[in-house]
Structures are given as structure tokens and as C-alpha cells.
XYZ file of C-alpha atoms in Angstrom:
663
model
C -11.555 -5.575 -6.221
C -14.149 -3.397 -7.521
C -16.324 -3.945 -10.508
C -14.892 -2.997 -13.997
C -17.632 -0.341 -14.558
C -16.179 1.241 -11.306
C -12.893 1.383 -12.667
C -13.659 2.460 -16.198
C -15.616 5.384 -14.885
C -12.677 6.764 -12.816
C -10.237 6.095 -15.865
C -12.534 8.037 -18.017
C -12.832 11.172 -15.563
C -9.375 11.331 -13.360
C -7.091 13.832 -14.800
C -3.323 14.135 -14.236
C -3.405 17.377 -15.965
C -5.891 18.549 -13.665
C -4.022 17.579 -10.468
C -1.079 19.220 -11.750
C -2.929 22.349 -12.422
C -4.262 22.378 -8.625
C -0.737 21.853 -7.691
C 0.567 24.825 -9.834
C -2.082 26.969 -8.037
C -0.983 26.106 -4.504
C 2.690 26.182 -5.306
C 2.454 30.074 -6.036
C 2.076 30.582 -1.980
C 4.800 30.919 0.485
C 3.236 28.488 2.853
C 4.862 28.340 6.075
C 2.937 27.026 9.277
C 1.660 29.995 11.388
C 1.515 32.588 8.567
C -1.161 34.340 6.643
C 0.003 33.012 3.273
C -1.098 29.553 4.031
C -4.317 30.729 4.812
C -4.524 32.310 1.339
C -3.283 28.860 0.005
C -6.389 27.378 1.645
C -8.758 30.063 0.274
C -7.305 28.914 -3.137
C -8.296 25.233 -2.304
C -11.670 26.148 -0.957
C -12.278 28.212 -4.134
C -11.763 25.252 -6.171
C -13.813 23.217 -4.214
C -16.699 25.260 -4.661
C -16.466 24.931 -8.436
C -16.408 21.060 -8.567
C -18.396 19.799 -5.413
C -21.003 20.354 -2.853
C -18.861 18.710 -0.071
C -19.406 20.467 3.221
C -16.689 23.032 3.679
C -15.196 23.553 7.535
C -12.190 25.894 8.558
C -10.477 24.567 11.633
C -8.288 27.489 13.599
C -6.083 26.699 16.308
C -3.780 29.505 18.037
C -0.289 29.626 16.828
C 1.226 31.683 19.744
C 4.160 29.819 20.902
C 2.093 29.038 24.168
C 1.373 25.594 25.701
C 2.158 22.209 24.233
C 0.321 19.000 23.313
C 2.194 15.941 24.734
C 5.777 16.983 23.899
C 4.642 19.151 20.797
C 5.126 22.676 21.642
C 3.158 25.124 19.971
C 4.759 27.204 17.128
C 4.740 31.232 17.177
C 2.999 32.848 14.374
C 5.269 34.477 11.891
C 4.936 37.577 9.663
C 7.653 38.054 7.207
C 7.786 41.352 4.994
C 11.136 41.836 3.372
C 14.391 40.785 3.702
C 17.959 41.110 1.837
C 21.269 39.769 2.398
C 24.406 41.590 0.659
C 28.084 40.853 0.931
C 29.994 43.896 1.609
C 33.440 42.527 2.090
C 35.593 41.331 0.395
C 33.307 42.548 -2.473
C 29.851 43.862 -2.699
C 26.750 42.173 -4.055
C 23.297 40.946 -3.251
C 23.132 37.267 -2.187
C 19.373 37.021 -1.079
C 16.227 38.804 -1.679
C 12.903 37.744 -0.038
C 10.898 39.420 -2.581
C 12.364 37.573 -5.561
C 13.002 34.246 -3.857
C 11.088 33.713 -0.569
C 12.889 30.404 0.192
C 16.081 32.749 0.762
C 14.885 33.804 4.221
C 14.800 31.131 6.877
C 11.371 30.585 8.243
C 10.787 32.259 11.820
C 13.696 34.745 11.233
C 13.240 37.968 13.283
C 13.989 41.508 12.276
C 17.755 42.788 11.977
C 19.286 45.511 9.802
C 23.271 45.178 10.666
C 26.530 44.313 9.301
C 28.120 40.985 10.571
C 31.392 39.163 10.161
C 31.024 35.664 9.058
C 32.756 32.593 10.755
C 32.621 29.170 9.101
C 31.732 26.433 11.401
C 31.343 23.632 8.914
C 28.811 21.167 10.255
C 28.149 23.292 13.399
C 26.199 20.439 15.248
C 28.970 19.353 17.780
C 31.052 21.364 20.432
C 34.186 20.374 18.577
C 32.792 22.488 15.371
C 33.073 25.441 17.663
C 36.545 24.821 19.479
C 38.794 28.089 19.145
C 35.934 29.927 17.579
C 34.031 33.117 18.800
C 30.885 33.299 17.114
C 29.117 35.613 19.340
C 27.625 38.429 17.637
C 28.570 37.098 14.206
C 26.955 35.174 11.781
C 27.905 31.381 11.042
C 28.171 29.718 7.797
C 27.347 26.031 7.669
C 25.932 23.096 5.341
C 23.784 21.717 8.231
C 20.183 22.361 8.789
C 19.507 25.780 10.289
C 17.215 24.511 12.726
C 19.664 22.399 14.580
C 22.599 24.740 14.067
C 20.456 27.602 15.465
C 20.031 26.002 18.793
C 23.702 25.661 19.161
C 25.210 28.796 17.602
C 22.622 31.237 18.048
C 20.761 30.176 21.376
C 23.873 28.827 23.404
C 26.639 30.499 21.998
C 25.297 33.861 20.931
C 25.695 33.958 17.296
C 23.293 36.653 15.736
C 22.377 34.625 12.693
C 22.942 31.664 9.959
C 23.993 31.358 6.385
C 23.488 28.013 5.013
C 24.001 26.097 1.731
C 23.784 22.397 0.602
C 26.933 20.747 -0.100
C 27.058 18.502 -3.573
C 25.361 15.165 -2.922
C 26.227 13.743 -6.394
C 22.575 13.823 -7.234
C 22.356 17.273 -8.933
C 24.517 19.935 -10.096
C 22.713 23.212 -9.680
C 24.977 25.696 -8.474
C 21.902 28.048 -7.898
C 19.832 25.515 -5.795
C 18.883 26.728 -2.282
C 18.022 24.838 0.626
C 14.671 25.169 2.528
C 15.341 26.238 6.113
C 13.549 27.018 9.257
C 14.793 27.901 12.654
C 11.664 26.443 14.467
C 12.417 28.195 17.769
C 10.877 26.671 21.029
C 8.258 28.933 22.728
C 10.661 30.090 25.373
C 13.206 31.049 23.023
C 11.108 33.924 21.173
C 13.026 36.714 22.337
C 16.523 35.251 21.421
C 15.564 33.829 17.975
C 17.929 35.151 15.407
C 17.658 34.958 11.682
C 18.897 33.048 8.622
C 19.343 33.227 4.865
C 19.750 30.362 2.471
C 22.421 30.867 0.098
C 23.078 29.150 -3.333
C 25.651 26.495 -3.483
C 27.631 28.790 -5.641
C 27.550 31.768 -3.003
C 28.130 29.380 0.080
C 31.129 27.912 -1.458
C 32.678 31.317 -2.255
C 32.121 32.525 1.357
C 33.934 29.339 2.353
C 36.466 29.763 -0.129
C 37.150 33.406 1.029
C 37.359 32.424 4.600
C 39.761 29.461 3.848
C 42.240 32.011 2.074
C 42.161 34.247 5.198
C 39.979 36.889 3.643
C 37.528 38.664 6.260
C 33.793 38.390 5.026
C 31.275 40.834 6.007
C 27.541 40.617 5.187
C 24.752 43.231 5.720
C 21.559 41.710 6.765
C 18.199 43.525 6.727
C 15.196 41.484 7.553
C 11.732 42.894 8.406
C 9.839 40.013 10.193
C 8.632 38.880 13.650
C 7.234 36.229 15.673
C 3.985 36.507 17.256
C 0.547 35.361 17.448
C -1.104 33.686 14.324
C -3.046 30.836 13.293
C -2.929 27.015 12.458
C -5.449 26.708 9.951
C -7.116 23.542 8.504
C -9.417 22.920 5.587
C -11.868 20.246 5.643
C -14.138 19.179 2.652
C -16.780 16.390 3.837
C -18.607 14.093 1.487
C -21.230 12.661 3.568
C -22.113 9.013 3.209
C -25.099 6.858 4.432
C -23.194 6.070 7.720
C -22.034 9.326 9.097
C -20.319 7.678 12.009
C -17.534 6.572 9.993
C -15.267 8.336 7.773
C -12.339 7.590 5.540
C -9.639 10.715 5.670
C -7.307 11.696 2.704
C -5.079 14.156 3.931
C -2.160 16.163 2.670
C 0.041 18.770 4.314
C -0.492 22.230 2.230
C 2.551 23.809 4.059
C 6.271 24.444 2.799
C 7.841 27.626 1.218
C 7.198 28.608 -2.594
C 7.573 26.956 -4.691
C 7.331 23.629 -2.838
C 5.863 21.814 -5.780
C 6.285 18.177 -5.268
C 6.563 18.892 -1.454
C 3.714 19.132 -1.019
C 1.354 21.033 -3.739
C 1.518 17.641 -5.442
C -0.083 15.908 -2.707
C -2.666 18.715 -2.058
C -3.585 18.738 -5.657
C -3.701 14.871 -5.902
C -6.628 14.566 -2.907
C -8.400 17.766 -4.613
C -8.281 15.750 -7.832
C -9.713 12.657 -6.159
C -12.220 14.920 -4.652
C -13.213 16.340 -8.119
C -13.548 12.876 -9.595
C -15.743 11.396 -6.941
C -17.963 14.487 -7.055
C -18.349 14.375 -10.636
C -19.409 10.523 -10.757
C -21.931 11.050 -8.077
C -23.054 14.172 -10.006
C -23.249 11.935 -13.392
C -24.896 9.135 -11.647
C -22.061 6.950 -12.181
C -21.852 6.204 -8.554
C -24.375 6.346 -5.796
C -23.574 8.323 -2.606
C -20.752 6.410 -0.662
C -21.842 4.174 2.170
C -18.980 5.561 4.196
C -18.231 9.422 4.567
C -14.968 10.848 2.859
C -13.143 13.695 4.461
C -10.427 15.449 2.536
C -8.095 17.535 5.015
C -5.479 20.133 4.006
C -3.373 20.907 7.108
C 0.153 22.417 8.292
C 2.345 19.463 8.755
C 2.444 17.878 12.259
C 1.747 21.064 14.108
C -1.538 21.601 12.619
C -2.422 17.779 12.697
C -1.760 17.169 16.111
C -3.949 20.101 17.393
C -6.637 18.439 15.033
C -6.148 15.218 16.829
C -5.894 16.675 20.318
C -8.989 19.057 20.033
C -11.446 17.327 17.806
C -11.880 14.098 19.938
C -15.567 13.384 18.528
C -14.421 13.812 14.912
C -11.435 11.643 15.300
C -13.700 8.789 16.850
C -15.296 8.719 13.343
C -11.994 8.266 11.451
C -11.685 4.803 10.136
C -8.576 4.853 8.098
C -6.040 7.725 6.854
C -4.338 7.806 3.599
C -1.429 10.576 3.371
C -0.550 12.004 -0.042
C 3.047 13.689 0.384
C 5.076 14.184 -2.614
C 3.600 12.247 -5.290
C 3.786 14.093 -8.553
C 7.396 14.600 -9.526
C 8.602 13.097 -12.881
C 10.897 10.143 -11.995
C 13.239 11.102 -14.709
C 14.124 14.539 -13.758
C 14.018 14.320 -10.127
C 15.328 10.439 -9.577
C 12.343 9.676 -7.398
C 10.410 6.714 -7.079
C 6.657 6.381 -5.561
C 6.767 4.373 -2.195
C 3.920 3.055 -0.403
C 4.634 3.043 3.441
C 2.309 0.587 5.094
C 1.122 0.777 8.824
C 3.817 -0.223 11.553
C 3.575 -3.916 12.337
C 2.013 -3.172 15.669
C -1.174 -1.787 14.002
C -2.293 -4.565 11.562
C -4.836 -3.353 8.965
C -6.321 -4.172 5.498
C -5.727 -0.515 4.393
C -2.273 -1.693 3.482
C -3.560 -4.338 1.060
C -6.217 -2.059 -0.526
C -3.398 0.374 -1.550
C -0.912 -2.211 -2.749
C -3.657 -3.806 -4.758
C -4.611 -0.628 -6.577
C -0.968 0.693 -6.847
C -0.064 -2.657 -8.656
C -2.989 -2.620 -10.970
C -2.513 1.224 -11.977
C 1.106 0.559 -12.594
C 0.452 -1.776 -15.057
C -2.327 0.249 -17.089
C -1.526 1.374 -20.537
C -1.487 5.250 -20.175
C -2.409 7.512 -23.103
C 0.536 9.255 -24.259
C -1.509 12.268 -25.634
C -2.392 13.379 -22.040
C 1.361 14.445 -21.741
C 4.059 13.566 -19.249
C 6.567 10.632 -19.146
C 6.343 7.513 -21.106
C 8.484 5.524 -19.086
C 7.261 2.779 -16.627
C 6.055 4.214 -13.296
C 7.871 2.556 -10.829
C 6.801 2.142 -7.121
C 7.655 0.038 -4.218
C 6.195 -1.255 -1.143
C 7.983 -0.470 2.203
C 7.573 -1.109 5.804
C 6.450 1.871 8.022
C 8.276 5.026 8.185
C 7.553 8.270 10.116
C 8.431 11.914 8.724
C 4.829 13.095 7.755
C 1.349 13.441 9.222
C 0.303 9.604 9.369
C 2.615 8.968 12.102
C 0.486 10.923 14.531
C -2.400 8.770 13.805
C -0.617 5.160 13.805
C 0.939 6.016 17.428
C -0.548 3.582 19.801
C -2.526 6.316 21.977
C -4.573 7.347 18.741
C -4.386 3.870 16.949
C -6.008 4.788 13.522
C -4.549 2.740 10.542
C -2.633 5.681 8.403
C -0.377 5.028 5.487
C 1.432 7.252 3.369
C 2.178 7.663 -0.538
C 5.689 9.530 -1.052
C 8.276 9.773 -3.592
C 11.699 9.614 -2.388
C 14.617 10.221 -3.165
C 13.820 13.421 -4.780
C 17.089 15.352 -5.577
C 15.430 18.664 -5.273
C 13.688 17.856 -1.982
C 13.445 21.126 0.194
C 15.218 23.279 -2.269
C 14.310 26.322 -4.403
C 14.514 23.865 -7.311
C 11.323 21.979 -6.345
C 9.267 23.702 -9.038
C 6.284 23.030 -10.879
C 7.918 22.186 -14.350
C 9.203 18.956 -12.588
C 5.756 17.474 -11.692
C 4.492 15.228 -14.407
C 0.980 14.560 -15.411
C 1.371 11.077 -15.981
C 2.970 10.550 -12.612
C 0.067 12.561 -10.995
C -2.457 10.385 -13.070
C -1.134 7.284 -11.676
C -1.192 8.372 -7.954
C -4.649 10.057 -8.505
C -6.214 6.956 -10.010
C -4.790 4.344 -7.399
C -5.749 7.124 -4.588
C -9.220 7.358 -6.241
C -9.685 3.811 -6.511
C -8.571 3.005 -2.932
C -10.699 5.423 -1.606
C -13.701 3.820 -3.473
C -13.060 0.559 -2.186
C -13.338 1.601 1.276
C -16.441 3.725 0.971
C -18.346 1.228 -1.275
C -17.487 -1.922 0.731
C -20.389 -3.816 -0.308
C -19.069 -3.682 -3.991
C -15.615 -4.919 -3.111
C -14.666 -8.612 -3.881
C -13.981 -10.036 -0.626
C -11.835 -12.961 -1.827
C -9.535 -10.563 -3.778
C -9.044 -8.535 -0.510
C -8.542 -11.505 1.752
C -6.352 -13.318 -0.486
C -4.014 -10.305 -0.727
C -3.882 -10.242 3.013
C -2.785 -13.753 2.833
C -0.115 -13.230 0.417
C 1.398 -10.449 2.421
C 2.432 -12.763 5.149
C 4.012 -14.987 2.448
C 6.036 -12.258 1.293
C 7.198 -11.361 4.726
C 8.086 -14.599 5.546
C 10.060 -15.336 2.271
C 12.136 -12.145 3.357
C 12.797 -13.803 6.691
C 13.621 -17.234 5.461
C 15.737 -16.089 2.386
C 17.903 -14.005 4.809
C 18.211 -16.925 7.358
C 19.354 -19.546 4.492
C 21.593 -16.922 3.103
C 23.466 -16.752 6.653
C 23.228 -20.381 7.672
C 24.101 -21.606 4.155
C 27.456 -19.224 4.064
C 28.059 -19.882 7.813
C 28.250 -16.204 8.332
C 26.959 -16.208 11.956
C 26.464 -18.434 14.687
C 23.358 -21.112 13.681
C 22.624 -21.339 17.567
C 21.659 -17.549 17.269
C 20.223 -17.197 13.781
C 17.970 -20.415 13.874
C 15.866 -19.362 17.045
C 15.817 -15.878 15.849
C 14.169 -17.211 12.371
C 11.596 -19.434 14.436
C 10.590 -16.307 16.120
C 10.611 -13.931 13.243
C 8.628 -16.522 11.226
C 6.112 -16.646 14.215
C 5.862 -12.651 14.178
C 5.193 -13.015 10.484
C 2.397 -15.631 11.124
C 0.839 -13.808 13.704
C 0.749 -10.508 11.683
C -0.915 -12.417 9.098
C -3.755 -13.892 11.528
C -3.948 -10.333 13.121
C -4.875 -8.743 9.734
C -7.316 -11.291 8.820
C -8.924 -10.817 12.381
C -8.890 -7.071 11.811
C -10.662 -7.623 8.347
C -13.697 -8.799 10.253
C -13.616 -5.743 12.088
C -12.797 -3.410 9.076
C -15.354 -5.038 6.573
C -18.618 -5.961 7.746
C -19.596 -8.479 5.127
C -16.278 -10.116 6.036
C -17.475 -11.272 9.345
C -20.039 -13.493 7.911
C -17.415 -15.384 5.838
C -16.206 -17.554 8.436
C -15.465 -20.532 5.986
C -13.226 -18.154 3.758
C -11.587 -16.823 6.760
C -10.582 -20.433 8.198
C -9.720 -21.582 4.951
C -7.091 -18.949 4.483
C -5.980 -19.213 8.026
C -5.378 -22.731 7.406
C -3.195 -21.635 4.423
C -1.099 -19.299 6.423
C -0.565 -22.302 9.030
C 0.542 -24.722 6.380
C 2.786 -22.171 4.775
C 4.096 -21.342 8.218
C 5.069 -25.129 9.110
C 6.507 -25.295 5.486
C 8.935 -22.287 6.229
C 9.850 -23.886 9.883
C 10.924 -27.014 8.384
C 12.913 -24.942 5.688
C 14.651 -23.172 8.864
C 15.199 -26.428 10.423
C 16.943 -28.011 7.339
C 19.186 -24.773 6.968
C 20.064 -24.930 10.669
C 20.982 -28.675 10.621
C 23.047 -28.119 7.498
C 24.884 -25.214 9.216
C 25.692 -27.031 12.404
C 27.172 -29.867 10.200
C 29.356 -27.619 8.361
C 30.714 -25.962 11.478
C 31.045 -29.031 13.208
C 28.607 -28.513 16.144
C 25.969 -30.626 17.506
C 22.458 -29.568 16.536
C 19.827 -29.035 19.254
C 16.426 -30.258 19.079
C 13.561 -27.644 18.211
C 12.136 -27.782 21.785
C 15.622 -27.078 23.311
C 15.298 -23.568 22.152
C 13.400 -21.221 24.530
C 11.929 -18.426 22.135
C 10.517 -16.489 24.921
C 13.363 -16.172 27.345
C 15.630 -12.925 27.043
C 18.823 -12.333 28.694
C 18.333 -8.868 29.455
C 15.706 -8.621 32.416
C 14.690 -4.971 31.782
C 11.002 -3.760 31.170
C 9.644 -0.299 29.601
C 6.427 1.127 29.439
C 5.513 4.407 27.820
C 3.890 7.184 29.605
C 3.763 9.875 26.602
C 0.398 10.589 25.025
C 0.569 11.396 21.455
C 3.621 10.484 19.005
C 7.250 11.585 19.998
C 8.306 14.566 18.092
C 11.941 14.509 16.889
C 12.720 17.993 17.910
C 12.522 16.775 21.581
C 16.046 15.328 21.328
C 16.946 18.949 21.866
C 16.081 18.683 25.676
C 18.714 16.303 26.107
C 22.329 17.218 27.613
C 24.537 18.632 24.640
C 26.769 15.392 24.919
C 23.480 13.307 24.100
C 22.137 15.404 21.748
C 25.322 15.672 19.875
C 25.430 11.735 19.684
C 21.964 11.730 18.028
C 22.937 14.271 15.302
C 25.735 11.811 14.547
C 23.581 9.063 14.038
C 20.981 10.740 11.981
C 23.865 11.730 9.534
C 24.010 7.729 8.861
C 20.525 6.905 9.739
C 18.039 9.379 8.723
C 15.095 7.005 9.316
C 16.124 6.287 12.855
C 12.845 7.778 14.287
C 10.593 5.417 12.589
C 11.835 2.484 14.866
C 11.513 4.968 17.797
C 8.001 5.720 17.185
C 7.489 1.674 16.731
C 9.547 1.242 20.129
C 6.972 3.212 21.743
C 4.132 1.611 20.168
C 5.415 -1.630 21.382
C 5.744 -0.419 24.872
C 1.990 0.340 25.542
C 2.282 -1.994 28.330
C 5.202 -3.441 30.298
C 7.296 -5.127 27.887
C 10.940 -6.604 28.091
C 13.227 -4.439 26.154
C 15.112 -7.217 24.445
C 11.581 -8.243 22.874
C 10.919 -4.811 21.660
C 14.397 -5.054 20.172
C 13.868 -8.307 18.359
C 10.507 -6.835 16.793
C 12.157 -3.785 15.812
C 14.687 -5.952 13.945
C 12.146 -8.165 12.384
C 10.235 -5.259 10.964
C 13.339 -2.668 10.013
C 16.328 -4.740 9.544
C 19.388 -5.054 12.008
C 19.343 -2.602 14.776
C 21.908 -2.931 17.785
C 20.607 -3.855 21.074
C 22.814 -1.112 22.830
C 21.387 1.601 20.784
C 17.978 0.486 21.568
C 19.033 0.532 25.157
C 20.457 4.009 24.913
C 17.292 5.383 23.461
C 15.192 3.905 25.930
C 17.662 5.578 28.736
C 17.210 8.966 27.043
C 13.510 8.479 26.431
C 13.393 7.963 30.415
C 15.392 10.938 31.026
C 12.432 12.806 28.720
C 9.871 11.321 31.028
C 8.569 9.555 27.927
C 8.920 5.946 29.142
C 9.397 4.174 32.659
C 11.801 1.429 33.015
C 11.942 -1.395 35.561
C 13.675 -4.705 36.306
C 11.766 -7.480 34.714
């Protein structure tokens, strides 16, 4: 995709060891949103930038004072923690937590307290039935669930003073000393009633649970010196100006999370800093000219800082062409059980950005790495996946913003959001792999005149083939084994193949907008579109043959292709979004308890549910049949129950996020 001298220059310059060193430096700070220490982490990054680049530095600051909201995103309070300890004093005496030695042991946003409390075990603590026959008022609850969810129910609704949490064994790790990362995340109106929380080791959590099961009374002494108040959301930007200052590529990483927070997300923050160092050095040494398009590197507090930037910096946002989000990218796959995932843009937002990243990830994964640089010597796995939310990129891909954004992310990571997410688990070779792919992707975008257009466009065409193959293989498996009604599967397959064909055509059309030189290649574009049409026609024939075979097998008369009305829906109900900006998952707390409890149960089984809720809103920018939305969601994410989609739409209507009408 780029000339070989570009590639070799990057390989000679980029360093996984340097990227890991940056991550180590960032990891030493306790980087909670709205705290001064997050600002000190940004000071460290800014100091490093000054040593390696003449990029233009800018700090964006927005109030973190618990006042106002943007869309449904409520502003956080600033938080100032000074000290905290937790000790058990009955049935025995010993210290359980100390903020001075393990900052992650104090839940973020805890408030001041100095008192003794009886402990009550509420188990999951998310549903009303978890509190049956329990009096938690003025006491501390023990749970294995996320404190942010339990705090709303146990403390704010039922009067508990605080929360102790531990992580149950998942079978993915065996560390008895592991503590989960917890935060209370109080709503602005809950400032005066916010309690406190401590994160226990698994060993201590299970010991307290065992005492309670044996009928022992458990009393703890909690001392917390911390307060909610006025703080700042701070964002650091480093701009490398290109010839065209009206267009920018953004490389972003959230810098927040508690100490140590090595993979999440000191690694992503260190990776984009290493990309900045590499590109700056290549320009300084005349291996590269100044870029045609500007590159902006951004370190921000996750979600809450990003939404402030999007809403406040309209002129800056208009310059943003693409966003690449690096979130958890540096862990040793062998130590953490992780794999690098590339999460593409949602299908509602086609873009060649997906093809640039997947090309370079594939190239760099096959590269022979020098073992002398340290790190793992096993193959570096990665996988392309459909759109997923969960990090800052989804704020950009929302249809009310509409900027193509993708994410590099390692998951699963068995030490995710725990005290064991430490720098010894970061791997120089993994960091080198990501930094190389990230840098080469960035160079492809900001030096477009050097990009091989045939490679880029062919990659776009091949993506459609991959999606169509997934659809047709699933259909052939179902129809060939008579696993479902052929009268249902065949028209669905025809619709989904059509969706894939339209996505491919839209991506090629988008290429003409995103790359100025491609609009001139009309013959090449038409040839690739003809290739897509040919593949589409072939897949439709295969689907037809599979349908005819299934009908013969079950003894029903096959219908003609034209007898199926592919655009007719039984459910005559339409939806249209009214919400500006992406939907924050915490908004479900505003639903009645029974509905809220239902989402907690669903999320236990489908932790990625909000990715299709996001896309549901993207697909309802104008009045659209809900059944059509459901069909497109199932095409993209796999089988989703229509009833569940309808239930979500009804709840979104209650939250005044969408309007609904008979269609």
C-alpha cells in the first residue's frame, strides 16, 4: 500500500521497548477522571513530547463539577482522594485496604467517613430479590458485582453506608490477591448521598463471606479522607501540521484509569506517543516530507472528556477526517490470554479506514520480528471484528457526529480492570506490532499520494466477499441440514446478501470522497463494482440452489424468487431517534427498577449488548421500520430476538431517546 522505503524507514525507527517505557511512565499515576493526578499523567506525556517532537501542544480543560449534561451524558464531579484504610475488627482484627500502598483499593468517588460498620452479604446485589429480608440501612454491603451498579441500589435507594466488593473466580486467573477496579460514578444530584467503597482481594472477600455464612458478625472500620467537588476534565493534544490544515487524522487514547492500569490504558497512550516519536524522527531526518494532512494525537479522560471535546470544539471537529483509537494494545498474549482485536466502523458508516488498518495489521503480523529486542517470540494473533462500543471511538461513529472511527483493543485480558494489570505483563514485541501497524496506517492516510490505489480498492472489494461468504455459509449450513424453515431463511439470505453488496458499493463510493486521487480512477472503480455485482449474482444463485434443495428435502413446493417481497415487514411500527450524541449505558439507571433489573440480567449474558443499541440509534436517524432495523442488526451482529429489540425501543422511548409511530 506504501512504497517499500516508507515501510523500511518505519521498521528501523519504531520501538516496542520505547513504547513500553512510555507506558511504564504513565502507569505510575492514579489517573481517575476529574482528579489532579490525571493532569500529572498528562504533564508526563507533554514533557516526553517536548523531547521528541516540535508538535504544537494544546491543553483543553472543561469543568468536572457535576453540573449540566451533554445529550444524556451527565457531567462528573471532581474527586480529591487523600487517604483511606479499611480494617476488619470483628471477628478478628487486621487491615484489609490502604490507599497509600494500593490506590486501586479505594473505589473512585468515595466520600469521607470514619466509622465502624456491620457487613451484610448481598451477593450479586443488583436485583430487588437480592435484598429480601435484609436490612442494609447504615451498614456496609458485600458484593461480587460492579460497585457503580450496586451503589445506586444499596446506598442511594436503600440507605447502605458503603460497599465492599471482590471478584469471583472466573477460571481465567488464580490470583487470590487480585483486587477489582471500582468506581461509584455518582450522578450529579447524588453528591450529598454518595457513600464509599473498598475493593477487596478475592481471598479477603471470600473470608468475609465465609464468616457471614457461618453466622459470625463481621464489623469493619472505614476511614476515608476524600471529597467530591469541582475538578477539571483535561485533554492533551499534540498537532503535527500538514500541508492541508483543514483535514486531520486523530490518533486517540484514553489516559485514565487507576494505578497501575498498565494495559488499560497506559499501553494505548504509550503506543500513540511512540507513533508520534517515530513520525517526528522520520521527518526530522528527511526520511519523510511534511505530511499532506495534519495528524493530531489526543490523550483524554475516557468518555466524559471526549464528549466535552466533541461538543465544545465544533470547529476542530469539522477538520477530523478519521479517528483511530488505541485502547489496551500492549499485553503479552501468553501472560494475559489476550488477542488483539480490530473493531471496524458500524455498517451504517462505511469507510476505507477499515481497509487501511486491516491491511497493515495483516502485513505486520506476518513480519519476522527480531527476538533480540525482547518480548514474546510466539506468533502475534489478531482478529478483525464487527463494530463494538465500550471506548471513545463510539462517540465519533454515532450518526449525529458521523466520523469514521475504529479501535485496536486486546480482549479478553484476564487482568482487565484489576490490581494485576501491571507493567510486567506488557510485552515489547506486542507493543512493536501495534505501533508499527498504527504508524503505517497513519502514514497511509496523511501521505495519500504515495498510496497504491489498486491495493486499497481491491482490499475494499475483498471485504465484501468475506461478509458475503459468512452469510452464504450460514445459510447453506441451515438449509442443507433443514435446521429452520426454508421460507424464512431464503428471503433473509437474499436480503443479507443485498446488504453486503450495498455496503461494498457504499465503501467504494466513500473511497472517492476519502481519497482525492481515487475519484479520478473511474475505470478502476467501475471494474471493481462489476466484480462485486458478479460475486453478488453468484451468491444469489448458490442461495437459490440451497433453498430448492431444502424445499425438496422437507417436501414443500418452492416459490419463485420474485414471489418473495423482501421489503415487506409484518410489524408496522417505525422509530426515529431524537437524541443528540451517543447513548451512555448508565442512562438505564433512569428506568424504573423492574426495567433496570432486566438490563442487569441481560448484561450478565450479553456484555456487548450496547453495541447493537448504538447501531439501532444510528439506523433510526430518520423514520425507519423497527423490523428492518432488527434485520440489519442481526445481519451485522448475529441473531438478536425481535422482542428484545422492541423492548429496547420502548425503553428508549420512555427515556425520550426515540420517537415511535405506526408505519
